[in-house]
Amino acid sequence: MRVAVVGATGAVGRTILQILDERAFPLDDLVAFASARSEGVRLGFRDDEVVVRALHDRWFEGVDLALTSAGGAVARQILPAAAAAGTVCVDNSSAFRMDRDVPVVIPEINPEALDGHKGIVANGNCTAITALMALGPLHKRFGLRLLVTSSYQSVSGSGMKGVRELAEQVDKLHEQIETLTRPDPQALPAGEVFGRTIAFNVVPHAERFDPEGSGFTTEELKMGNEVRKVLGIPDLVCSATAVRVPVVAGHAVSIYGRFESPVSPKEAREVLSRAAGLRVVDDPARDQYPTPLDAAGLDDVLVGRVRQPDGDDRALLLFAVGDNLRKGAALNAVQIAELLIER
């Protein structure tokens, strides 16, 4: 099998290469593509190196499976022709997620969605995947009817440029900590990636604001759209808030869900503890709860702070955290590829 990784020099692409190696993914040949400026870059893979090639019009010739992380605009340009030529494409961008003929797949939640795919399979949004890893088993048992989320997203969600901007701003401001109680706006470092200073701050703006004027960002709209599609609940009422936080890796999601059936926190923990790819970290008496640093580098999504609002036995509150580069992107894509091989 010949496998292509498109966008191989980006944060997700590099993590895909790492996970293909870790999981001993069965392949005979690996080719790596990126933009022309990355041509010739050497990336370690297994006990050797792969030389990055510039993406071109016929990149898919001879490629059986492509794992693509080149952004939505590029995906729209290159994947339809590749799929038509017989290359199966697992795409990390948002380009095709809402297309009727393209499944959004989380292998632990809806593997059956791969049945009858037409050559393009969409990876979910990193924050939606984190939430769905907890919501999927709960929905199967209790029936999800209402969802409200607030996500706290690390800077690596914007790629290495986001990580660099945070590091540069921390370096600039760390000797000025006392001044941040009454900062001079003109003295704060400009936020080229996030729109505002991200160091020692939180920014309630992830991606762009909805051009149709809903007041939501496109990142927030993805949550509802993808949860509805993956769980098959087209009438689910969902609202989301997405916040960028000064954390390098790991996305956290605060979840309020209301269900068709009564559910207790104890029952929820029992369901969650049996779910594949999920780890319950929930012992308040011992200060055990999940954080982004706990989840960084892990394949499992961590969930804790499971509790119930007063007077509503059909509602739950919980807190889920996942590594946005692994389960939120690269790992999920490789797991989809493994399922495709099995089928």
mmCIF file of C-alpha atoms in Angstrom:
data_model
loop_
_atom_site.group_PDB
_atom_site.id
_atom_site.type_symbol
_atom_site.label_atom_id
_atom_site.label_comp_id
_atom_site.label_asym_id
_atom_site.label_seq_id
_atom_site.Cartn_x
_atom_site.Cartn_y
_atom_site.Cartn_z
ATOM 1 C CA MET A 1 0.000 0.000 0.000
ATOM 2 C CA ARG A 2 1.248 3.462 -0.925
ATOM 3 C CA VAL A 3 0.283 6.161 1.575
ATOM 4 C CA ALA A 4 0.583 9.915 1.088
ATOM 5 C CA VAL A 5 0.687 12.494 3.867
ATOM 6 C CA VAL A 6 -0.300 15.907 2.503
ATOM 7 C CA GLY A 7 0.675 18.880 4.651
ATOM 8 C CA ALA A 8 3.451 16.757 6.119
ATOM 9 C CA THR A 9 5.524 19.622 7.537
ATOM 10 C CA GLY A 10 2.700 21.119 9.624
ATOM 11 C CA ALA A 11 2.014 20.257 13.248
ATOM 12 C CA VAL A 12 -0.721 17.746 12.373
ATOM 13 C CA GLY A 13 1.224 16.271 9.460
ATOM 14 C CA ARG A 14 4.290 15.638 11.597
ATOM 15 C CA THR A 15 2.108 14.038 14.253
ATOM 16 C CA ILE A 16 0.522 11.784 11.623
ATOM 17 C CA LEU A 17 3.984 10.523 10.663
ATOM 18 C CA GLN A 18 4.773 9.881 14.315
ATOM 19 C CA ILE A 19 1.536 7.952 14.890
ATOM 20 C CA LEU A 20 1.882 5.889 11.704
ATOM 21 C CA ASP A 21 5.216 4.783 13.130
ATOM 22 C CA GLU A 22 3.936 4.215 16.682
ATOM 23 C CA ARG A 23 1.036 2.058 15.513
ATOM 24 C CA ALA A 24 3.085 0.129 12.935
ATOM 25 C CA PHE A 25 0.616 1.127 10.237
ATOM 26 C CA PRO A 26 0.898 -1.352 7.333
ATOM 27 C CA LEU A 27 2.321 0.395 4.292
ATOM 28 C CA ASP A 28 4.817 -0.399 1.556
ATOM 29 C CA ASP A 29 5.693 3.152 0.600
ATOM 30 C CA LEU A 30 5.191 6.592 2.127
ATOM 31 C CA VAL A 31 5.264 9.871 0.227
ATOM 32 C CA ALA A 32 5.106 13.277 1.893
ATOM 33 C CA PHE A 33 3.761 16.420 0.260
ATOM 34 C CA ALA A 34 3.674 20.058 1.312
ATOM 35 C CA SER A 35 3.841 23.475 -0.314
ATOM 36 C CA ALA A 36 6.698 24.362 -2.647
ATOM 37 C CA ARG A 37 8.553 26.239 0.088
ATOM 38 C CA SER A 38 8.925 22.980 2.039
ATOM 39 C CA GLU A 39 10.207 20.938 -0.902
ATOM 40 C CA GLY A 40 13.320 19.009 0.053
ATOM 41 C CA VAL A 41 12.701 19.074 3.800
ATOM 42 C CA ARG A 42 13.678 15.754 5.384
ATOM 43 C CA LEU A 43 11.346 14.261 7.974
ATOM 44 C CA GLY A 44 12.167 11.293 10.157
ATOM 45 C CA PHE A 45 9.979 8.240 9.634
ATOM 46 C CA ARG A 46 10.569 4.899 11.280
ATOM 47 C CA ASP A 47 14.316 4.269 10.959
ATOM 48 C CA ASP A 48 14.731 6.396 7.868
ATOM 49 C CA GLU A 49 13.824 9.759 6.395
ATOM 50 C CA VAL A 50 11.236 10.867 3.885
ATOM 51 C CA VAL A 51 11.952 13.811 1.592
ATOM 52 C CA VAL A 52 9.057 16.232 1.216
ATOM 53 C CA ARG A 53 7.802 16.810 -2.316
ATOM 54 C CA ALA A 54 5.990 19.880 -3.611
ATOM 55 C CA LEU A 55 2.283 19.270 -4.115
ATOM 56 C CA HIS A 56 1.336 19.114 -7.803
ATOM 57 C CA ASP A 57 -1.708 18.373 -9.945
ATOM 58 C CA ARG A 58 -1.066 14.627 -10.266
ATOM 59 C CA TRP A 59 0.199 14.020 -6.736
ATOM 60 C CA PHE A 60 -2.282 11.184 -6.182
ATOM 61 C CA GLU A 61 -1.067 8.923 -8.992
ATOM 62 C CA GLY A 62 -0.229 5.530 -7.536
ATOM 63 C CA VAL A 63 -1.430 6.572 -4.065
ATOM 64 C CA ASP A 64 -3.885 4.191 -2.385
ATOM 65 C CA LEU A 65 -4.561 6.228 0.760
ATOM 66 C CA ALA A 66 -4.009 9.913 1.536
ATOM 67 C CA LEU A 67 -4.024 11.558 4.955
ATOM 68 C CA THR A 68 -4.420 15.261 4.264
ATOM 69 C CA SER A 69 -3.898 18.273 6.526
ATOM 70 C CA ALA A 70 -3.362 21.116 4.104
ATOM 71 C CA GLY A 71 -6.319 23.337 4.998
ATOM 72 C CA GLY A 72 -9.797 23.675 3.579
ATOM 73 C CA ALA A 73 -9.013 25.689 0.466
ATOM 74 C CA VAL A 74 -6.328 23.263 -0.686
ATOM 75 C CA ALA A 75 -8.503 20.262 0.157
ATOM 76 C CA ARG A 76 -11.324 21.579 -2.019
ATOM 77 C CA GLN A 77 -8.885 21.945 -4.902
ATOM 78 C CA ILE A 78 -7.088 18.612 -4.730
ATOM 79 C CA LEU A 79 -9.267 15.929 -3.145
ATOM 80 C CA PRO A 80 -12.183 15.497 -5.595
ATOM 81 C CA ALA A 81 -9.814 14.560 -8.424
ATOM 82 C CA ALA A 82 -7.850 12.247 -6.150
ATOM 83 C CA ALA A 83 -10.997 10.466 -4.969
ATOM 84 C CA ALA A 84 -12.262 10.170 -8.540
ATOM 85 C CA ALA A 85 -8.979 8.486 -9.476
ATOM 86 C CA GLY A 86 -9.399 5.912 -6.701
ATOM 87 C CA THR A 87 -7.324 7.388 -3.888
ATOM 88 C CA VAL A 88 -9.158 7.186 -0.567
ATOM 89 C CA CYS A 89 -8.679 10.505 1.245
ATOM 90 C CA VAL A 90 -8.977 11.115 4.992
ATOM 91 C CA ASP A 91 -9.102 14.879 5.374
ATOM 92 C CA ASN A 92 -8.429 16.889 8.521
ATOM 93 C CA SER A 93 -9.871 20.168 7.249
ATOM 94 C CA SER A 94 -13.434 21.432 7.529
ATOM 95 C CA ALA A 95 -13.845 21.530 3.739
ATOM 96 C CA PHE A 96 -16.110 18.496 3.330
ATOM 97 C CA ARG A 97 -17.538 17.869 6.799
ATOM 98 C CA MET A 98 -20.993 19.170 6.000
ATOM 99 C CA ASP A 99 -21.185 17.600 2.530
ATOM 100 C CA ARG A 100 -24.027 15.077 2.482
ATOM 101 C CA ASP A 101 -21.914 12.414 0.769
ATOM 102 C CA VAL A 102 -18.911 12.754 3.093
ATOM 103 C CA PRO A 103 -19.011 11.021 6.487
ATOM 104 C CA VAL A 104 -17.483 12.592 9.585
ATOM 105 C CA VAL A 105 -16.034 9.651 11.478
ATOM 106 C CA ILE A 106 -14.851 9.056 15.027
ATOM 107 C CA PRO A 107 -14.005 5.338 15.069
ATOM 108 C CA GLU A 108 -15.081 4.775 18.683
ATOM 109 C CA ILE A 109 -18.427 6.527 18.100
ATOM 110 C CA ASN A 110 -19.718 5.975 14.552
ATOM 111 C CA PRO A 111 -17.540 3.524 12.575
ATOM 112 C CA GLU A 112 -20.595 2.478 10.567
ATOM 113 C CA ALA A 113 -20.543 5.895 8.874
ATOM 114 C CA LEU A 114 -17.689 4.593 6.703
ATOM 115 C CA ASP A 115 -20.067 2.227 4.925
ATOM 116 C CA GLY A 116 -20.558 3.357 1.361
ATOM 117 C CA HIS A 117 -18.122 6.264 1.512
ATOM 118 C CA LYS A 118 -17.305 7.815 -1.865
ATOM 119 C CA GLY A 119 -13.582 8.343 -1.526
ATOM 120 C CA ILE A 120 -13.426 11.240 0.927
ATOM 121 C CA VAL A 121 -13.792 10.783 4.685
ATOM 122 C CA ALA A 122 -13.725 13.794 6.998
ATOM 123 C CA ASN A 123 -11.948 13.941 10.311
ATOM 124 C CA GLY A 124 -13.943 15.899 12.860
ATOM 125 C CA ASN A 125 -13.047 19.229 14.404
ATOM 126 C CA CYS A 126 -10.562 18.766 17.250
ATOM 127 C CA THR A 127 -12.835 20.256 19.913
ATOM 128 C CA ALA A 128 -15.919 18.431 18.657
ATOM 129 C CA ILE A 129 -14.023 15.126 18.776
ATOM 130 C CA THR A 130 -13.046 15.773 22.390
ATOM 131 C CA ALA A 131 -16.652 16.501 23.337
ATOM 132 C CA LEU A 132 -18.063 13.629 21.297
ATOM 133 C CA MET A 133 -15.821 11.055 22.925
ATOM 134 C CA ALA A 134 -17.783 11.729 26.116
ATOM 135 C CA LEU A 135 -21.146 12.556 24.568
ATOM 136 C CA GLY A 136 -21.293 9.515 22.273
ATOM 137 C CA PRO A 137 -21.611 6.846 24.979
ATOM 138 C CA LEU A 138 -23.930 9.032 27.057
ATOM 139 C CA HIS A 139 -26.197 9.661 24.060
ATOM 140 C CA LYS A 140 -26.349 5.957 23.254
ATOM 141 C CA ARG A 141 -27.559 5.191 26.776
ATOM 142 C CA PHE A 142 -29.619 8.258 27.729
ATOM 143 C CA GLY A 143 -30.455 10.174 24.504
ATOM 144 C CA LEU A 144 -28.936 13.653 24.156
ATOM 145 C CA ARG A 145 -31.470 16.439 23.540
ATOM 146 C CA LEU A 146 -29.734 19.717 24.486
ATOM 147 C CA LEU A 147 -26.063 20.691 24.477
ATOM 148 C CA VAL A 148 -24.206 23.787 25.674
ATOM 149 C CA THR A 149 -20.403 23.865 25.539
ATOM 150 C CA SER A 150 -17.576 26.233 26.327
ATOM 151 C CA SER A 151 -14.211 25.210 24.910
ATOM 152 C CA TYR A 152 -10.790 26.373 26.051
ATOM 153 C CA GLN A 153 -8.504 25.849 23.083
ATOM 154 C CA SER A 154 -4.719 25.751 23.091
ATOM 155 C CA VAL A 155 -2.611 27.845 20.748
ATOM 156 C CA SER A 156 -1.367 24.783 18.847
ATOM 157 C CA GLY A 157 -4.844 24.650 17.354
ATOM 158 C CA SER A 158 -3.585 27.472 15.132
ATOM 159 C CA GLY A 159 -0.426 25.570 14.223
ATOM 160 C CA MET A 160 3.183 26.256 15.091
ATOM 161 C CA LYS A 161 2.726 29.940 14.340
ATOM 162 C CA GLY A 162 0.335 30.122 17.282
ATOM 163 C CA VAL A 163 2.805 28.392 19.587
ATOM 164 C CA ARG A 164 5.575 30.751 18.499
ATOM 165 C CA GLU A 165 3.400 33.810 19.085
ATOM 166 C CA LEU A 166 2.573 32.698 22.629
ATOM 167 C CA ALA A 167 6.238 31.987 23.403
ATOM 168 C CA GLU A 168 7.367 35.347 22.032
ATOM 169 C CA GLN A 169 4.722 37.243 24.001
ATOM 170 C CA VAL A 170 5.481 35.411 27.254
ATOM 171 C CA ASP A 171 9.160 36.217 26.770
ATOM 172 C CA LYS A 172 8.340 39.885 26.230
ATOM 173 C CA LEU A 173 5.902 40.223 29.138
ATOM 174 C CA HIS A 174 7.349 37.993 31.861
ATOM 175 C CA GLU A 175 9.392 40.849 33.336
ATOM 176 C CA GLN A 176 6.345 43.128 33.270
ATOM 177 C CA ILE A 177 3.954 40.925 35.256
ATOM 178 C CA GLU A 178 3.146 43.599 37.826
ATOM 179 C CA THR A 179 2.161 46.068 35.118
ATOM 180 C CA LEU A 180 -0.513 43.685 33.813
ATOM 181 C CA THR A 181 -2.853 44.618 36.661
ATOM 182 C CA ARG A 182 -3.262 47.935 34.834
ATOM 183 C CA PRO A 183 -1.725 47.386 31.406
ATOM 184 C CA ASP A 184 -0.985 50.036 28.852
ATOM 185 C CA PRO A 185 -2.819 48.780 25.736
ATOM 186 C CA GLN A 186 -0.172 50.363 23.528
ATOM 187 C CA ALA A 187 2.581 48.386 25.269
ATOM 188 C CA LEU A 188 0.965 44.974 24.801
ATOM 189 C CA PRO A 189 2.417 42.826 22.007
ATOM 190 C CA ALA A 190 0.293 42.704 18.883
ATOM 191 C CA GLY A 191 -1.687 39.538 18.302
ATOM 192 C CA GLU A 192 -1.114 38.715 14.647
ATOM 193 C CA VAL A 193 -2.393 35.134 14.960
ATOM 194 C CA PHE A 194 -5.130 35.553 17.567
ATOM 195 C CA GLY A 195 -6.161 39.174 17.090
ATOM 196 C CA ARG A 196 -5.265 40.102 20.677
ATOM 197 C CA THR A 197 -2.425 39.472 23.082
ATOM 198 C CA ILE A 198 -2.654 35.771 23.988
ATOM 199 C CA ALA A 199 0.009 35.627 26.721
ATOM 200 C CA PHE A 200 -1.554 35.907 30.215
ATOM 201 C CA ASN A 201 -4.927 36.415 28.557
ATOM 202 C CA VAL A 202 -7.943 34.561 27.162
ATOM 203 C CA VAL A 203 -9.475 35.477 23.819
ATOM 204 C CA PRO A 204 -13.148 34.618 23.120
ATOM 205 C CA HIS A 205 -12.550 34.454 19.381
ATOM 206 C CA ALA A 206 -11.513 31.244 17.611
ATOM 207 C CA GLU A 207 -11.512 31.341 13.803
ATOM 208 C CA ARG A 208 -13.699 33.981 12.157
ATOM 209 C CA PHE A 209 -17.062 35.421 13.063
ATOM 210 C CA ASP A 210 -20.031 34.093 11.128
ATOM 211 C CA PRO A 211 -20.395 36.259 8.008
ATOM 212 C CA GLU A 212 -24.168 35.846 8.258
ATOM 213 C CA GLY A 213 -24.171 37.825 11.494
ATOM 214 C CA SER A 214 -25.272 35.183 14.003
ATOM 215 C CA GLY A 215 -22.686 36.423 16.496
ATOM 216 C CA PHE A 216 -21.096 32.973 16.686
ATOM 217 C CA THR A 217 -17.679 32.116 15.306
ATOM 218 C CA THR A 218 -17.237 29.420 12.683
ATOM 219 C CA GLU A 219 -15.461 27.324 15.336
ATOM 220 C CA GLU A 220 -18.536 27.551 17.560
ATOM 221 C CA LEU A 221 -20.886 26.613 14.744
ATOM 222 C CA LYS A 222 -18.804 23.525 13.974
ATOM 223 C CA MET A 223 -19.566 22.083 17.391
ATOM 224 C CA GLY A 224 -23.307 21.915 16.847
ATOM 225 C CA ASN A 225 -23.102 20.914 13.197
ATOM 226 C CA GLU A 226 -20.679 18.057 13.798
ATOM 227 C CA VAL A 227 -22.315 16.701 16.948
ATOM 228 C CA ARG A 228 -25.634 16.573 15.089
ATOM 229 C CA LYS A 229 -24.064 14.765 12.135
ATOM 230 C CA VAL A 230 -21.904 12.273 14.039
ATOM 231 C CA LEU A 231 -24.613 11.307 16.538
ATOM 232 C CA GLY A 232 -27.445 11.468 14.003
ATOM 233 C CA ILE A 233 -29.493 14.054 15.924
ATOM 234 C CA PRO A 234 -30.469 16.645 13.296
ATOM 235 C CA ASP A 235 -32.815 18.452 15.685
ATOM 236 C CA LEU A 236 -30.324 18.737 18.566
ATOM 237 C CA VAL A 237 -30.390 22.165 20.221
ATOM 238 C CA CYS A 238 -26.763 23.235 20.659
ATOM 239 C CA SER A 239 -24.914 26.421 21.561
ATOM 240 C CA ALA A 240 -21.144 26.766 21.868
ATOM 241 C CA THR A 241 -18.574 29.303 22.988
ATOM 242 C CA ALA A 242 -14.946 28.886 21.878
ATOM 243 C CA VAL A 243 -12.131 30.592 23.772
ATOM 244 C CA ARG A 244 -8.430 30.625 22.947
ATOM 245 C CA VAL A 245 -6.234 30.215 26.037
ATOM 246 C CA PRO A 246 -2.451 30.524 26.618
ATOM 247 C CA VAL A 247 -1.856 26.766 26.702
ATOM 248 C CA VAL A 248 0.493 25.040 24.252
ATOM 249 C CA ALA A 249 -1.353 21.745 23.739
ATOM 250 C CA GLY A 250 -4.691 20.266 24.719
ATOM 251 C CA HIS A 251 -8.250 21.470 24.207
ATOM 252 C CA ALA A 252 -10.698 21.439 27.122
ATOM 253 C CA VAL A 253 -14.491 21.470 26.858
ATOM 254 C CA SER A 254 -16.988 22.292 29.585
ATOM 255 C CA ILE A 255 -20.183 20.429 28.715
ATOM 256 C CA TYR A 256 -23.805 20.827 29.795
ATOM 257 C CA GLY A 257 -26.015 18.135 28.353
ATOM 258 C CA ARG A 258 -29.685 17.375 28.860
ATOM 259 C CA PHE A 259 -30.995 13.904 28.073
ATOM 260 C CA GLU A 260 -34.256 12.130 27.311
ATOM 261 C CA SER A 261 -33.858 9.757 30.258
ATOM 262 C CA PRO A 262 -32.959 10.486 33.867
ATOM 263 C CA VAL A 263 -29.262 10.018 34.558
ATOM 264 C CA SER A 264 -27.215 10.260 37.744
ATOM 265 C CA PRO A 265 -23.524 11.212 37.909
ATOM 266 C CA LYS A 266 -22.770 7.689 39.152
ATOM 267 C CA GLU A 267 -24.514 6.128 36.145
ATOM 268 C CA ALA A 268 -22.713 8.529 33.816
ATOM 269 C CA ARG A 269 -19.312 7.633 35.274
ATOM 270 C CA GLU A 270 -20.072 3.932 34.849
ATOM 271 C CA VAL A 271 -20.974 4.442 31.182
ATOM 272 C CA LEU A 272 -17.944 6.637 30.548
ATOM 273 C CA SER A 273 -15.555 4.241 32.304
ATOM 274 C CA ARG A 274 -16.510 1.492 29.845
ATOM 275 C CA ALA A 275 -16.079 3.641 26.726
ATOM 276 C CA ALA A 276 -13.139 3.001 24.408
ATOM 277 C CA GLY A 277 -10.619 5.820 24.127
ATOM 278 C CA LEU A 278 -11.900 7.571 27.233
ATOM 279 C CA ARG A 279 -10.405 7.786 30.710
ATOM 280 C CA VAL A 280 -12.410 8.961 33.715
ATOM 281 C CA VAL A 281 -10.391 11.217 36.030
ATOM 282 C CA ASP A 282 -12.960 12.267 38.594
ATOM 283 C CA ASP A 283 -12.266 12.163 42.320
ATOM 284 C CA PRO A 284 -12.863 15.633 43.809
ATOM 285 C CA ALA A 285 -11.958 14.456 47.315
ATOM 286 C CA ARG A 286 -8.433 13.745 46.047
ATOM 287 C CA ASP A 287 -8.276 16.757 43.709
ATOM 288 C CA GLN A 288 -8.365 14.491 40.658
ATOM 289 C CA TYR A 289 -9.700 16.106 37.491
ATOM 290 C CA PRO A 290 -8.374 16.453 33.941
ATOM 291 C CA THR A 291 -6.270 19.353 32.661
ATOM 292 C CA PRO A 292 -4.636 20.026 29.277
ATOM 293 C CA LEU A 293 -1.181 19.180 30.634
ATOM 294 C CA ASP A 294 -2.536 15.829 31.819
ATOM 295 C CA ALA A 295 -3.872 15.069 28.340
ATOM 296 C CA ALA A 296 -0.873 16.295 26.336
ATOM 297 C CA GLY A 297 0.706 13.400 24.463
ATOM 298 C CA LEU A 298 -2.071 10.947 25.347
ATOM 299 C CA ASP A 299 -4.320 9.078 22.950
ATOM 300 C CA ASP A 300 -7.233 8.907 25.384
ATOM 301 C CA VAL A 301 -9.619 11.768 26.072
ATOM 302 C CA LEU A 302 -9.866 12.534 29.792
ATOM 303 C CA VAL A 303 -13.202 13.336 31.421
ATOM 304 C CA GLY A 304 -14.080 14.451 34.931
ATOM 305 C CA ARG A 305 -16.032 16.939 37.066
ATOM 306 C CA VAL A 306 -19.166 14.867 36.398
ATOM 307 C CA ARG A 307 -22.027 16.419 38.350
ATOM 308 C CA GLN A 308 -25.704 17.307 38.176
ATOM 309 C CA PRO A 309 -27.479 20.672 38.393
ATOM 310 C CA ASP A 310 -29.863 21.002 41.326
ATOM 311 C CA GLY A 311 -33.409 19.928 40.517
ATOM 312 C CA ASP A 312 -32.791 18.401 37.072
ATOM 313 C CA ASP A 313 -32.251 14.640 37.001
ATOM 314 C CA ARG A 314 -31.941 14.624 33.203
ATOM 315 C CA ALA A 315 -28.985 17.027 33.018
ATOM 316 C CA LEU A 316 -25.247 16.578 33.490
ATOM 317 C CA LEU A 317 -22.208 18.816 33.672
ATOM 318 C CA LEU A 318 -18.764 17.472 32.838
ATOM 319 C CA PHE A 319 -15.295 18.536 31.711
ATOM 320 C CA ALA A 320 -13.421 16.781 28.889
ATOM 321 C CA VAL A 321 -9.834 17.312 27.774
ATOM 322 C CA GLY A 322 -7.958 15.904 24.790
ATOM 323 C CA ASP A 323 -4.705 16.366 22.929
ATOM 324 C CA ASN A 324 -5.800 18.386 19.911
ATOM 325 C CA LEU A 325 -2.912 17.182 17.749
ATOM 326 C CA ARG A 326 -3.407 13.499 18.570
ATOM 327 C CA LYS A 327 -7.006 12.350 19.149
ATOM 328 C CA GLY A 328 -8.256 15.729 17.960
ATOM 329 C CA ALA A 329 -6.554 15.325 14.589
ATOM 330 C CA ALA A 330 -3.725 12.937 13.658
ATOM 331 C CA LEU A 331 -4.652 9.889 15.731
ATOM 332 C CA ASN A 332 -8.297 10.000 14.687
ATOM 333 C CA ALA A 333 -7.220 10.182 11.033
ATOM 334 C CA VAL A 334 -4.919 7.176 11.380
ATOM 335 C CA GLN A 335 -7.638 5.237 13.218
ATOM 336 C CA ILE A 336 -9.993 5.946 10.311
ATOM 337 C CA ALA A 337 -7.324 4.651 7.931
ATOM 338 C CA GLU A 338 -7.007 1.480 10.007
ATOM 339 C CA LEU A 339 -10.763 0.951 9.799
ATOM 340 C CA LEU A 340 -10.672 1.454 6.043
ATOM 341 C CA ILE A 341 -8.057 -1.276 5.724
ATOM 342 C CA GLU A 342 -10.106 -3.657 7.871
ATOM 343 C CA ARG A 343 -13.112 -3.102 5.627
#
